[in-house]
mmCIF file of C-alpha atoms and ligand atoms in Angstrom:
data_model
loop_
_atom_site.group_PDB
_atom_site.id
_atom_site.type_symbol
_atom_site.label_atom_id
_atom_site.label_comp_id
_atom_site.label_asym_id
_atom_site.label_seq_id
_atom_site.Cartn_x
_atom_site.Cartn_y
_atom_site.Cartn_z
ATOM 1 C CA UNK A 1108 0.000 0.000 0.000
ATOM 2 C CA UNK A 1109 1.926 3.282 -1.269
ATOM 3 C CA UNK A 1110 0.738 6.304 0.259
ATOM 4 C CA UNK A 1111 1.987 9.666 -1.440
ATOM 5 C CA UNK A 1112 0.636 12.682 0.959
ATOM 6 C CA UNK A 1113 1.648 16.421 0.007
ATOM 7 C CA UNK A 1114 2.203 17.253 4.526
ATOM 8 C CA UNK A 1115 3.998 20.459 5.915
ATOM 9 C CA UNK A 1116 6.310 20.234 8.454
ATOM 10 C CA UNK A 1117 4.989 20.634 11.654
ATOM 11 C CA UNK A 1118 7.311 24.323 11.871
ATOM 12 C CA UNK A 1119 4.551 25.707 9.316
ATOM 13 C CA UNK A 1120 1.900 25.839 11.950
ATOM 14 C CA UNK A 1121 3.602 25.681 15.183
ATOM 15 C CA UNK A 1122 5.745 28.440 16.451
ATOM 16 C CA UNK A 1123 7.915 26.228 18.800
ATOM 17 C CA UNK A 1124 8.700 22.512 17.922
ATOM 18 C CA UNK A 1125 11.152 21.727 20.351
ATOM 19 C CA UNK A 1126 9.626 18.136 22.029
ATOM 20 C CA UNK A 1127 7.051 17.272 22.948
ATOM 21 C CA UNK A 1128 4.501 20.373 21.673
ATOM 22 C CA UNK A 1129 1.782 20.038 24.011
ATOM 23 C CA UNK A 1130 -1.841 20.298 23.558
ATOM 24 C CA UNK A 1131 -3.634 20.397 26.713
ATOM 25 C CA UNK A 1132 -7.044 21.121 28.368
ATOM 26 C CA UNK A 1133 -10.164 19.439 29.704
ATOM 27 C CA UNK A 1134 -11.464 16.575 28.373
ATOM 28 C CA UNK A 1135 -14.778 18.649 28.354
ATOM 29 C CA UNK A 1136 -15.713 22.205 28.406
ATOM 30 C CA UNK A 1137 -18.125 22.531 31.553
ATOM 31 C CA UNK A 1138 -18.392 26.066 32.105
ATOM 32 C CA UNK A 1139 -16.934 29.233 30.510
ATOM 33 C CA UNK A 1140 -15.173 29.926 34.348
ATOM 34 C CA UNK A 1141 -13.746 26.305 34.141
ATOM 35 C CA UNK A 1142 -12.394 26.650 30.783
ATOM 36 C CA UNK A 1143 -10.668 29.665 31.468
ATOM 37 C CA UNK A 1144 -9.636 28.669 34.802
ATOM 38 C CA UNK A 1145 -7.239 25.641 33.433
ATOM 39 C CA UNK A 1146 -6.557 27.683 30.647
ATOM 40 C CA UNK A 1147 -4.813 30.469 33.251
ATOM 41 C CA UNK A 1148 -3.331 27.745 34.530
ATOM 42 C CA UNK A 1149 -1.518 25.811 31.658
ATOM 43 C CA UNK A 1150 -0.643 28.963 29.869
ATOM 44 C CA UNK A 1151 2.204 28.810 32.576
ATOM 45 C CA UNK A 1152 3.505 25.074 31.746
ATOM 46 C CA UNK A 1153 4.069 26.611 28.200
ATOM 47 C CA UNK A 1154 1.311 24.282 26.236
ATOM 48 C CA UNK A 1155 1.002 25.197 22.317
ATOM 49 C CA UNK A 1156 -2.634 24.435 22.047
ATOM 50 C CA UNK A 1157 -5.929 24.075 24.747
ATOM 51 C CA UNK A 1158 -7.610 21.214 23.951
ATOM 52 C CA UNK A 1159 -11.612 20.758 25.116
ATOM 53 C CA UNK A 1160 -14.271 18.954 23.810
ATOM 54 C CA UNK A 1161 -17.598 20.576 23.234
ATOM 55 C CA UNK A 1162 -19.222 17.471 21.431
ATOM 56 C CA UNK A 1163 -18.290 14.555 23.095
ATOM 57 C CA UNK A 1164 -18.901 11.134 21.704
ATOM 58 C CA UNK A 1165 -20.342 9.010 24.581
ATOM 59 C CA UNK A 1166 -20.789 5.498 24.549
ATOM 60 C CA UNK A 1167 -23.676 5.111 26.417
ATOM 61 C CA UNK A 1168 -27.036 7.820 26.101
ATOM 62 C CA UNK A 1169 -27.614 9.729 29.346
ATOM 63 C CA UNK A 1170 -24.703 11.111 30.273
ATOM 64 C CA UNK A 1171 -23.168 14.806 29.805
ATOM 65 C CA UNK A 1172 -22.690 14.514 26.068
ATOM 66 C CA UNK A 1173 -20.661 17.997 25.805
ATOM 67 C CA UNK A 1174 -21.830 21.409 26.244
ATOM 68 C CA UNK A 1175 -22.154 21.817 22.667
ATOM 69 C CA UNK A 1176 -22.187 25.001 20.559
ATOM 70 C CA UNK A 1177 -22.934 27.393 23.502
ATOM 71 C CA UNK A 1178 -18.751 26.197 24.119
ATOM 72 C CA UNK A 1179 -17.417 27.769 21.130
ATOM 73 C CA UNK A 1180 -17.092 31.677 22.579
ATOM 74 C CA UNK A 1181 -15.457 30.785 25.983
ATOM 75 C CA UNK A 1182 -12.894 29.091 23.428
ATOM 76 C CA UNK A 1183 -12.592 32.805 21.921
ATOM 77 C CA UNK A 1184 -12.260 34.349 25.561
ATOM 78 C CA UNK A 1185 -9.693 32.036 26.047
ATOM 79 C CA UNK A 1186 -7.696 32.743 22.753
ATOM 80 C CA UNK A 1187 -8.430 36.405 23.949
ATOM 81 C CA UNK A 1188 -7.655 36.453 27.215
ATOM 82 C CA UNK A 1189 -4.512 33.639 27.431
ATOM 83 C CA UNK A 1190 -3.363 33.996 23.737
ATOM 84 C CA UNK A 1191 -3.490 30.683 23.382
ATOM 85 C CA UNK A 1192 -4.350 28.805 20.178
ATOM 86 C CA UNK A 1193 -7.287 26.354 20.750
ATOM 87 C CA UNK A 1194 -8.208 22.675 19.522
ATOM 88 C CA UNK A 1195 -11.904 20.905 19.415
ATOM 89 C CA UNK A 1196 -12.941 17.820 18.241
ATOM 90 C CA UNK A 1197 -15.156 17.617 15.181
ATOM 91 C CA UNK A 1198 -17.343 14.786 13.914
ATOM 92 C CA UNK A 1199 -20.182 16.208 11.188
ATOM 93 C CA UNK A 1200 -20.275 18.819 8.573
ATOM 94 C CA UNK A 1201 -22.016 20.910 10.995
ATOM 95 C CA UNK A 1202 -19.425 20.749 13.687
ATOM 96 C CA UNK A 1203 -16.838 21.891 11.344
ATOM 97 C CA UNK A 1204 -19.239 24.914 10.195
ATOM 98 C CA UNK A 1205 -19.314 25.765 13.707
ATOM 99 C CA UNK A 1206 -16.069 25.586 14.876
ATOM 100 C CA UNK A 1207 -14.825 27.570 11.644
ATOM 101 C CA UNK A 1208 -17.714 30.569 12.580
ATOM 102 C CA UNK A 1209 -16.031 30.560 15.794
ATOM 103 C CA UNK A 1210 -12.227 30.907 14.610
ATOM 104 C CA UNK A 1211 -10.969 27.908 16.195
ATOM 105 C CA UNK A 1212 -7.426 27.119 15.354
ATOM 106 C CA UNK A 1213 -7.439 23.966 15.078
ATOM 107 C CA UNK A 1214 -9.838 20.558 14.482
ATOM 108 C CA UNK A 1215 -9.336 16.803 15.434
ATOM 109 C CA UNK A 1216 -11.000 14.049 14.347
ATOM 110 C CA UNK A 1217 -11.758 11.425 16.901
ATOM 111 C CA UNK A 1218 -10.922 7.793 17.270
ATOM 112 C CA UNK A 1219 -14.855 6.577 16.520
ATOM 113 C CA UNK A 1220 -14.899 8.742 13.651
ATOM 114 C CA UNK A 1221 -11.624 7.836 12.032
ATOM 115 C CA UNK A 1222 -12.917 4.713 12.123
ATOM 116 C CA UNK A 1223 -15.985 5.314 9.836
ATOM 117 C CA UNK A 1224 -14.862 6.750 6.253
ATOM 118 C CA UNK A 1225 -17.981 8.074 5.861
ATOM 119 C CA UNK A 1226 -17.767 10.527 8.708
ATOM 120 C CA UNK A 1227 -14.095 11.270 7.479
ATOM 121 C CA UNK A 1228 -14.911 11.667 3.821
ATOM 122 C CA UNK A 1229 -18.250 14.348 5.156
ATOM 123 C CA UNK A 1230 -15.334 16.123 7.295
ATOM 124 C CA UNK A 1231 -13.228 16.250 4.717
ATOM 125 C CA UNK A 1232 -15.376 17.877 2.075
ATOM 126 C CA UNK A 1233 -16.480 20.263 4.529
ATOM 127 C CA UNK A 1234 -13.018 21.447 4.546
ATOM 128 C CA UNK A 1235 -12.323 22.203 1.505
ATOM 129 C CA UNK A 1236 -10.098 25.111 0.230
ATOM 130 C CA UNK A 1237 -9.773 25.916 4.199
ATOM 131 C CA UNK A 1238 -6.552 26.130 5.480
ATOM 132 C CA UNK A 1239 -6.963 24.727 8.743
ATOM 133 C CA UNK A 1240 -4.436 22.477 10.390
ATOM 134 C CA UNK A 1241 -6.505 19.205 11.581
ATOM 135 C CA UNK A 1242 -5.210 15.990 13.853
ATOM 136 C CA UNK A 1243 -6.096 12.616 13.325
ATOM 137 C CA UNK A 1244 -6.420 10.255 15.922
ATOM 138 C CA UNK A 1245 -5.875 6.446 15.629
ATOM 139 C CA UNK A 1246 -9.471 4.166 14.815
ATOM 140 C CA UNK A 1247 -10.451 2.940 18.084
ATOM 141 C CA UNK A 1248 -10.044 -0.456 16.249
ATOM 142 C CA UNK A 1249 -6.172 -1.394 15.487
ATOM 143 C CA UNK A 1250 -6.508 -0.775 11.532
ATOM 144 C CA UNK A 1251 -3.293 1.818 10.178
ATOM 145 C CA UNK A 1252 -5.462 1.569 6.616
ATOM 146 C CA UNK A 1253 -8.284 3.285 7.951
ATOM 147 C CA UNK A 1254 -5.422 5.712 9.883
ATOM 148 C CA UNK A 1255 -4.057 6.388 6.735
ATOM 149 C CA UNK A 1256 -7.305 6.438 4.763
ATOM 150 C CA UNK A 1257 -8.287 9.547 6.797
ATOM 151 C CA UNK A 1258 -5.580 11.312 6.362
ATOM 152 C CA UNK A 1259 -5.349 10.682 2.758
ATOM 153 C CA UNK A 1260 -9.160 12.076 2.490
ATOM 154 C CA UNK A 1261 -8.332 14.893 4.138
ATOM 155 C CA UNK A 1262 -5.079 15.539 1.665
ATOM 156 C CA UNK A 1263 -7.220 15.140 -1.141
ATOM 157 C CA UNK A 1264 -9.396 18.437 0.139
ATOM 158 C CA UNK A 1265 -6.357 20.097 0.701
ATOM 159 C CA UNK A 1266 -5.262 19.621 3.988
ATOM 160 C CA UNK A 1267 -1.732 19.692 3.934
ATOM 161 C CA UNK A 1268 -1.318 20.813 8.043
ATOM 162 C CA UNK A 1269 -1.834 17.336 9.491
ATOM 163 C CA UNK A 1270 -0.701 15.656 11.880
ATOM 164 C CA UNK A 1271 -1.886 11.834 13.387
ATOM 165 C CA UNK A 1272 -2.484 11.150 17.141
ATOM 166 C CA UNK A 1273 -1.915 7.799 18.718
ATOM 167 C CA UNK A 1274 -4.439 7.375 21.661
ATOM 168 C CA UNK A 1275 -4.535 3.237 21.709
ATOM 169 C CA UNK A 1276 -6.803 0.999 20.785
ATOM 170 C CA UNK A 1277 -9.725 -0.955 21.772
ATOM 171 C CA UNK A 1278 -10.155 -4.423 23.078
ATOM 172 C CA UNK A 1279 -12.431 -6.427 24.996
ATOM 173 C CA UNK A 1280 -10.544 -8.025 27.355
ATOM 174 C CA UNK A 1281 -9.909 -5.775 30.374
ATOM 175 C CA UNK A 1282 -6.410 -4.856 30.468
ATOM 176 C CA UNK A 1283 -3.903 -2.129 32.798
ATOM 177 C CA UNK A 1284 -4.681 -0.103 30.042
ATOM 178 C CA UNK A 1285 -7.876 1.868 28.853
ATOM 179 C CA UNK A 1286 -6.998 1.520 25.080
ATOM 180 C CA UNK A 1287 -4.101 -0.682 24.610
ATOM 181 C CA UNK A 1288 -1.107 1.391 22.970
ATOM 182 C CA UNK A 1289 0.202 -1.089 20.185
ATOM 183 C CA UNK A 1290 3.139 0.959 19.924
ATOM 184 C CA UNK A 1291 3.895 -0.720 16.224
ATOM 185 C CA UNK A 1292 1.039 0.622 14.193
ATOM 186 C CA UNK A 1293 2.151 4.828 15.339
ATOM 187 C CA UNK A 1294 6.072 3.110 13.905
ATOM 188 C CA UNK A 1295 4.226 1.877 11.113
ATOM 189 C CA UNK A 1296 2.503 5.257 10.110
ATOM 190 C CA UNK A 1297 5.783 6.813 10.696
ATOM 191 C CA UNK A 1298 7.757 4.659 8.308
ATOM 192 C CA UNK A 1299 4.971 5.050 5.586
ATOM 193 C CA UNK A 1300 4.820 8.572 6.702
ATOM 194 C CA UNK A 1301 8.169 9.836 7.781
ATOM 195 C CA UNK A 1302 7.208 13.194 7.106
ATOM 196 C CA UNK A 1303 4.027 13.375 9.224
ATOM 197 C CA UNK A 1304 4.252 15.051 12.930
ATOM 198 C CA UNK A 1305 2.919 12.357 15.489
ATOM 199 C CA UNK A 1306 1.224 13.136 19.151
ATOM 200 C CA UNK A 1307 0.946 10.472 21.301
ATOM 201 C CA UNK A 1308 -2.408 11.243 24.026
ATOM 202 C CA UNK A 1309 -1.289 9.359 27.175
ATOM 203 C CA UNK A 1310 -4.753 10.128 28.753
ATOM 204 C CA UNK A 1311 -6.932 7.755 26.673
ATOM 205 C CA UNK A 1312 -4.074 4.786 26.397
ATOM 206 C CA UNK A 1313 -4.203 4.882 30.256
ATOM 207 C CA UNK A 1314 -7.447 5.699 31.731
ATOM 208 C CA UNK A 1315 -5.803 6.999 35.111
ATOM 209 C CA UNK A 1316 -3.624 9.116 36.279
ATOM 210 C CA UNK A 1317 -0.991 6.800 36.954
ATOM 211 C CA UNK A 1318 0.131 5.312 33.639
ATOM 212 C CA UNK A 1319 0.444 8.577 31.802
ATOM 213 C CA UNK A 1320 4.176 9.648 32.846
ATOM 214 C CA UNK A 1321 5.451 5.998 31.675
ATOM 215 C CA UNK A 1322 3.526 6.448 28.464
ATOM 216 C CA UNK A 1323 4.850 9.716 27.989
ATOM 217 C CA UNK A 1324 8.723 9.373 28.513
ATOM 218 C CA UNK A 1325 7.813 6.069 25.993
ATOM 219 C CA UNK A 1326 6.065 8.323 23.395
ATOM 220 C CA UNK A 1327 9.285 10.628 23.931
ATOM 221 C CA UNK A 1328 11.666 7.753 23.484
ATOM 222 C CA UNK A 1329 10.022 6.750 20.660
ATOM 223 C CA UNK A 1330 10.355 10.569 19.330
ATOM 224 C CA UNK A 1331 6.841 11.308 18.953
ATOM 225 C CA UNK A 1332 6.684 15.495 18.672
ATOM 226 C CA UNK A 1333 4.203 15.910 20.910
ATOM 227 C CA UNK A 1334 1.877 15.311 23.825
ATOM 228 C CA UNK A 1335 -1.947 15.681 24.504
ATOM 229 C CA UNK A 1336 -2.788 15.617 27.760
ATOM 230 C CA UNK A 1337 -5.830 16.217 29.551
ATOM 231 C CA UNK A 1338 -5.769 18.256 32.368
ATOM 232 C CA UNK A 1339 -8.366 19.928 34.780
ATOM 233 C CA UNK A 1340 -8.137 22.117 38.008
ATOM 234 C CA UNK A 1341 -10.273 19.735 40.146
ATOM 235 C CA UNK A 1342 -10.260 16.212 38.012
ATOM 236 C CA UNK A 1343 -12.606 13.778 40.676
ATOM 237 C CA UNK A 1344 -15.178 16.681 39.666
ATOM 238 C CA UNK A 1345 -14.845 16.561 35.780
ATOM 239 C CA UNK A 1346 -17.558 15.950 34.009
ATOM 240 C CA UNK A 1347 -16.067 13.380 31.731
ATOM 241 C CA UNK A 1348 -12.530 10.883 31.897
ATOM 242 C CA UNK A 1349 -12.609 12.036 35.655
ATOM 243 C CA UNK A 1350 -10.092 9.404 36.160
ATOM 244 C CA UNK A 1351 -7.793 10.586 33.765
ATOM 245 C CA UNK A 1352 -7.007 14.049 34.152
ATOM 246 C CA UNK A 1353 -4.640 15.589 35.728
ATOM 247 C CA UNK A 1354 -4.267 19.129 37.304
ATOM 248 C CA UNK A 1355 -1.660 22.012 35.775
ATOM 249 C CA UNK A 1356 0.251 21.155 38.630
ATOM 250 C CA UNK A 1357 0.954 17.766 37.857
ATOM 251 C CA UNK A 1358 1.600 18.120 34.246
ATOM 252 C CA UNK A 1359 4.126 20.309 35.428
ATOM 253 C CA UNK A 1360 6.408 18.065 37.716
ATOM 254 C CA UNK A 1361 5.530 15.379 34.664
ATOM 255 C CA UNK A 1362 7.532 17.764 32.264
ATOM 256 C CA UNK A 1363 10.200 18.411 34.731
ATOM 257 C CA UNK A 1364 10.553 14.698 35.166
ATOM 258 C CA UNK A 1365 10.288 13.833 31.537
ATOM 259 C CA UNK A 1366 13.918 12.848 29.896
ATOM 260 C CA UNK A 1367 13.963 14.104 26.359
ATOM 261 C CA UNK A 1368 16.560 12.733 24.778
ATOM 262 C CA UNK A 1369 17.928 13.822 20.971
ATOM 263 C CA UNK A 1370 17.107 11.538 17.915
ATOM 264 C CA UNK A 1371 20.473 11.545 17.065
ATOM 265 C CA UNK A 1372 24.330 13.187 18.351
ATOM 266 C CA UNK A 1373 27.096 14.402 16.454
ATOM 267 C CA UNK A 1374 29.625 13.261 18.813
ATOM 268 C CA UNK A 1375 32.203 11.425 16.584
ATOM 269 C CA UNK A 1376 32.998 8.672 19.098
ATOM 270 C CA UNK A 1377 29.419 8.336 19.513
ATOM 271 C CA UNK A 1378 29.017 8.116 15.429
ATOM 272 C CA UNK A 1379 31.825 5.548 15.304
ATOM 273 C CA UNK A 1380 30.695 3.253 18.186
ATOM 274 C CA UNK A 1381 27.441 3.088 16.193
ATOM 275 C CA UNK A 1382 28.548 2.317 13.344
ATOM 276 C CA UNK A 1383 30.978 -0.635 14.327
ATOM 277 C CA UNK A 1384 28.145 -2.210 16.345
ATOM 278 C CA UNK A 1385 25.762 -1.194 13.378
ATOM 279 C CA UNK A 1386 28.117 -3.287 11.123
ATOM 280 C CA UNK A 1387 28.681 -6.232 13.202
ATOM 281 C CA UNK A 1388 24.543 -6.384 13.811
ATOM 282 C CA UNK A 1389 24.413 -6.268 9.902
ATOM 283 C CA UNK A 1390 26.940 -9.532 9.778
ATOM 284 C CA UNK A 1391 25.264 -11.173 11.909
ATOM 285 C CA UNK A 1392 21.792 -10.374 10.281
ATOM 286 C CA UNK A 1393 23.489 -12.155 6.621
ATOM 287 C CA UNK A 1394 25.080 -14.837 9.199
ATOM 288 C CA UNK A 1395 21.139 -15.510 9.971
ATOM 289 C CA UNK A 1396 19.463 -15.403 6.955
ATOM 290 C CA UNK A 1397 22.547 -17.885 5.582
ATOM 291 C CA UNK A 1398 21.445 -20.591 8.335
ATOM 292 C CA UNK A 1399 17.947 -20.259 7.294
ATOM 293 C CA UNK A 1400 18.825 -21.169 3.844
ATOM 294 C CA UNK A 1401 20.581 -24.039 5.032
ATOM 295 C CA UNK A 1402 17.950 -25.073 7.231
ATOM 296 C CA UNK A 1403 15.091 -24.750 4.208
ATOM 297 C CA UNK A 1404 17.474 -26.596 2.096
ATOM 298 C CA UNK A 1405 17.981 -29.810 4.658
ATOM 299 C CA UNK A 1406 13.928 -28.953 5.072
ATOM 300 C CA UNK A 1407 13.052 -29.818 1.122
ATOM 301 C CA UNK A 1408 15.655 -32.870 1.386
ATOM 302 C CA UNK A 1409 13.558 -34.457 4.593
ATOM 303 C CA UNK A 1410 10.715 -33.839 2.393
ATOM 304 C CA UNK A 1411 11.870 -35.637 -0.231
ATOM 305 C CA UNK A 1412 12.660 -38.534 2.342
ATOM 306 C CA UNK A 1413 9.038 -38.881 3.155
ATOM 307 C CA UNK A 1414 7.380 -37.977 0.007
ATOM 308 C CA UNK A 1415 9.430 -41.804 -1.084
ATOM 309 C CA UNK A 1416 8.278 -43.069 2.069
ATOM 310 C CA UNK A 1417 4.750 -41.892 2.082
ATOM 311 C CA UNK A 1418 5.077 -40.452 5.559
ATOM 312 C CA UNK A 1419 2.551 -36.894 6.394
ATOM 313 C CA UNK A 1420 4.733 -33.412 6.675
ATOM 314 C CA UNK A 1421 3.372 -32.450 10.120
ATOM 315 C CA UNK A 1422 4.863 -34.573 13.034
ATOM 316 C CA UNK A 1423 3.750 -32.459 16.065
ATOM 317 C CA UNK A 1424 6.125 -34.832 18.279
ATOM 318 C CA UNK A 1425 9.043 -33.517 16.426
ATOM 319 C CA UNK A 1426 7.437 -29.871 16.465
ATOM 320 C CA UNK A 1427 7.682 -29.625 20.105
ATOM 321 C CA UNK A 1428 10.591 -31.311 20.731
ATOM 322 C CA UNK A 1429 12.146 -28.358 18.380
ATOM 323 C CA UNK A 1430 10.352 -25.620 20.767
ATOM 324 C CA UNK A 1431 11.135 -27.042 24.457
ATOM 325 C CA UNK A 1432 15.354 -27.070 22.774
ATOM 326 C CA UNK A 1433 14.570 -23.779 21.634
ATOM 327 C CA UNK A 1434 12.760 -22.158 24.722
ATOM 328 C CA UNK A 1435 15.294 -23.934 27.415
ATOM 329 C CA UNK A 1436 18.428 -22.177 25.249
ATOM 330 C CA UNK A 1437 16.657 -18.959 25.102
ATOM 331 C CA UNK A 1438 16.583 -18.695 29.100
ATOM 332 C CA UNK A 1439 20.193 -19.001 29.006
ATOM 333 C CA UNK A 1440 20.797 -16.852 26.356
ATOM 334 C CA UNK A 1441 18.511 -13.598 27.647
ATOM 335 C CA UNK A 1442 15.417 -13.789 24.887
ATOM 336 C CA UNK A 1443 12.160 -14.168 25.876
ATOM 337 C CA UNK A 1444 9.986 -16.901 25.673
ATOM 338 C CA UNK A 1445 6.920 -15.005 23.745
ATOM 339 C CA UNK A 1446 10.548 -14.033 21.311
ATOM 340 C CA UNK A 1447 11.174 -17.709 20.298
ATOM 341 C CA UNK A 1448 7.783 -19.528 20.243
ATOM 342 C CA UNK A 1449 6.826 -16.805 17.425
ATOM 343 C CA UNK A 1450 9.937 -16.772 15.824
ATOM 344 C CA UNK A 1451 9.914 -20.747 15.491
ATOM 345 C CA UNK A 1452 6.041 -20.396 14.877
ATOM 346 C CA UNK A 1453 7.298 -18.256 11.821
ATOM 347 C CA UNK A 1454 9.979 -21.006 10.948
ATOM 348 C CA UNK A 1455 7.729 -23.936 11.735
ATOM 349 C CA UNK A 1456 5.030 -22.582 8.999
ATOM 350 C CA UNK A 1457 7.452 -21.872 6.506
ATOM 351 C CA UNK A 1458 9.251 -25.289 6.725
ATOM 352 C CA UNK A 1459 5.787 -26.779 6.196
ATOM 353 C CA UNK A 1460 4.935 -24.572 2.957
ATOM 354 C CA UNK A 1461 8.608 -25.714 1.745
ATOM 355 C CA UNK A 1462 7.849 -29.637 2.263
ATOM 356 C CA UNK A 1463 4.461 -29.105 1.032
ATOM 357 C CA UNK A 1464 5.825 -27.770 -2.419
ATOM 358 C CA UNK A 1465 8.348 -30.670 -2.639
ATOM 359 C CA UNK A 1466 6.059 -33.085 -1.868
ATOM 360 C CA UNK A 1467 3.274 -32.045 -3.867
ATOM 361 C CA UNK A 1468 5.360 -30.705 -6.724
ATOM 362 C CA UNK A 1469 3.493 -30.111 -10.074
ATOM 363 C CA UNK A 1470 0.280 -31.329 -8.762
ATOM 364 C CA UNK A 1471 -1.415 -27.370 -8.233
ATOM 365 C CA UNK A 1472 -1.437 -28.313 -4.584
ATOM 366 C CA UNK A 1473 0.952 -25.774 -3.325
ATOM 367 C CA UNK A 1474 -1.242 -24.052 -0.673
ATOM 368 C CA UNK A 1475 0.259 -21.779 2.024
ATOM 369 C CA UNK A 1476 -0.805 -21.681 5.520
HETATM 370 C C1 PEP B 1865 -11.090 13.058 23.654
HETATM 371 O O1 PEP B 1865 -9.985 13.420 23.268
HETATM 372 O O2 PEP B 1865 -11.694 13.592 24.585
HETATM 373 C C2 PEP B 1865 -11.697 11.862 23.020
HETATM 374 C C3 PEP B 1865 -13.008 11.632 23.042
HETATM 375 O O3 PEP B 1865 -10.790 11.087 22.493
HETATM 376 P P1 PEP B 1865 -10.851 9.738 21.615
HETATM 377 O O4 PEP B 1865 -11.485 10.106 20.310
HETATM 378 O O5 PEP B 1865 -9.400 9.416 21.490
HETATM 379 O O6 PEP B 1865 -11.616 8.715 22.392
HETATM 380 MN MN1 MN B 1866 -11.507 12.440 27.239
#
């Protein structure tokens, strides 16, 4: 899947993009006094954006479903009165309408609308020909094609200010997490992507308070640009994710504690260690690939053997003999155990799909697995 987007660099819309560029506010806007309360309040811990959601997608009916419209202008007093640029969450045509009549800086798209390319594609063509940076969080569901799908809907209208946000995904079972982070499919978009700016939201991957420093210094280590976090001047009161949020005050001993550390160093000794251990990992990589040549080829010659002797491919006794070796030579040699048994899961199925071709050569039977 090639994916061709036309994206500025996060400098063309943010003044400051020294890590992590922070977007932070409520989850919800309550009142205009609350609003402008935390906004007072995180104008000091140097945010870039003040997040707070005025529609808010609810799973359940009956409960505080945002404050709606009647939001938007204590969103201008805070631009007004804090100078701060501000950031809503969108989800119909009319949203977008609405937050445009208001001059709001800045849209997202949530995780149960990326998911839908119907509500993406309506977004989308109400933005055209506006120049309006918008964020793009992750499908609840762990899917990078619909991830990228938005984003390339919105490109197509013209969007070129984008940027993705990785809030986690969904699953049934209960987990420590509230949407579990996946970490691969953000790495993913960024290696189809490289050029796209990537927030990681802490505050919906956790669910409490107490996971979202370790997911931050991760996101940072991972060297995500940014951060949104959810903060609110008296969280057990908030009127939504009241577990979540956090107050000014703590986001600011989290950035204090926060190790940022550069994505790469100039330091020649540094330069030349790397590359020595780069170029032994490299020979070892070839040394690898060699043995599993090897092993393929002594594969196809035991199939042979049994294709003359009529004997089946699989011979699960053998199969986990080769695992329990494996596993009890992994302990001593400092891999894990969820490592191997995938690795020799990956070996195991491709040994089969070699046999299978020998021993069914010519006959149309060559089936994978
Ligand atoms: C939010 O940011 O408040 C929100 C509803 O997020 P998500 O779409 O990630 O669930
Ligand atoms: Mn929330």
């Amino acid at each position: 899947m090639d994916v061709n987007l036309e994206i500025l660099p996060l400098s063309s819309w943010v003044h400051d993009v020294t890590r992590p560029v922070l977007i932070s506010g409520p989850c919800s806007a309550e009142t205009e006094e609350q609003v402008l309360t935390i906004a007072r309040e995180l104008v000091q811990q140097k945010i870039t954006f003040f997040r707070s959601g005025i529609w808010k997608p609810r799973t359940r009916p009956n409960v505080f479903e945002g404050v709606g419209s009647k939001g938007l202008p204590w969103l201008n007093t805070v631009q007004k009165l804090t100078g701060l640029k501000v950031t809503i969450e969108v989800a119909t045509a009319r949203h977008v309408e609405s937050a445009l009549k208001h001059s709001i800086d800045v849209l997202w798209i949530g995780a149960r609308s990326t998911a839908n390319p119907f509500v993406v594609q309506e977004i989308a063509d109400a933005l055209k020909g506006v120049d309006i940076p918008v964020l793009v969080k992750n499908p609840i569901n762990p899917d990078l094609g619909l991830w990228l799908g938005a984003l390339e809907r919105l490109n197509k209208n013209g969007i070129k200010k984008l940027a993705a946000i990785h809030r986690g995904f969904s699953v049934y079972e209960t987990t420590r997490y509230r949407n579990i982070p996946t970490w691969q499919i953000p790495i993913d978009l960024k290696l189809k992507l490289p050029q796209l700016p990537v927030f990681c939201d802490p505050s919906h991957i956790a669910g409490k308070r107490d996971l979202i420093f370790p997911l931050s210094q991760k996101a940072m280590d991972l060297n995500f640009d940014g951060l949104m976090i959810e903060c609110h001047h008296c969280p057990e009161k908030a009127w939504s994710d009241a577990e979540q949020q956090i107050t000014p005050d703590d986001l600011r001993i989290l950035l204090l504690e926060l190790k940022i550390r550069a994505d790469h160093s100039d330091d020649l000794k540094f330069v030349h260690n790397l590359e020595d251990l780069r170029e032994r990992i490299n020979k070892i990589d070839r040394e690898i690939l060699d043995a599993f040549g090897k092993r393929m080829e002594l594969v196809r010659r035991i199939g042979d053997f049994k294709r003359e002797h009529n004997v089946t491919i699989l011979q699960s006794q053998r199969w986990e003999e080769i695992i329990q070796n494996g596993l009890a030579r992994s302990l001593r040699l400092n891999l894990s155990s969820d490592f191997i048994t995938g690795l020799y899961k990956q070996v195991h199925d491709e040994s089969i799909r070699n046999q299978n071709l020998v021993m069914n050569a010519g006959k149309g039977m060559e089936i994978g697995n």
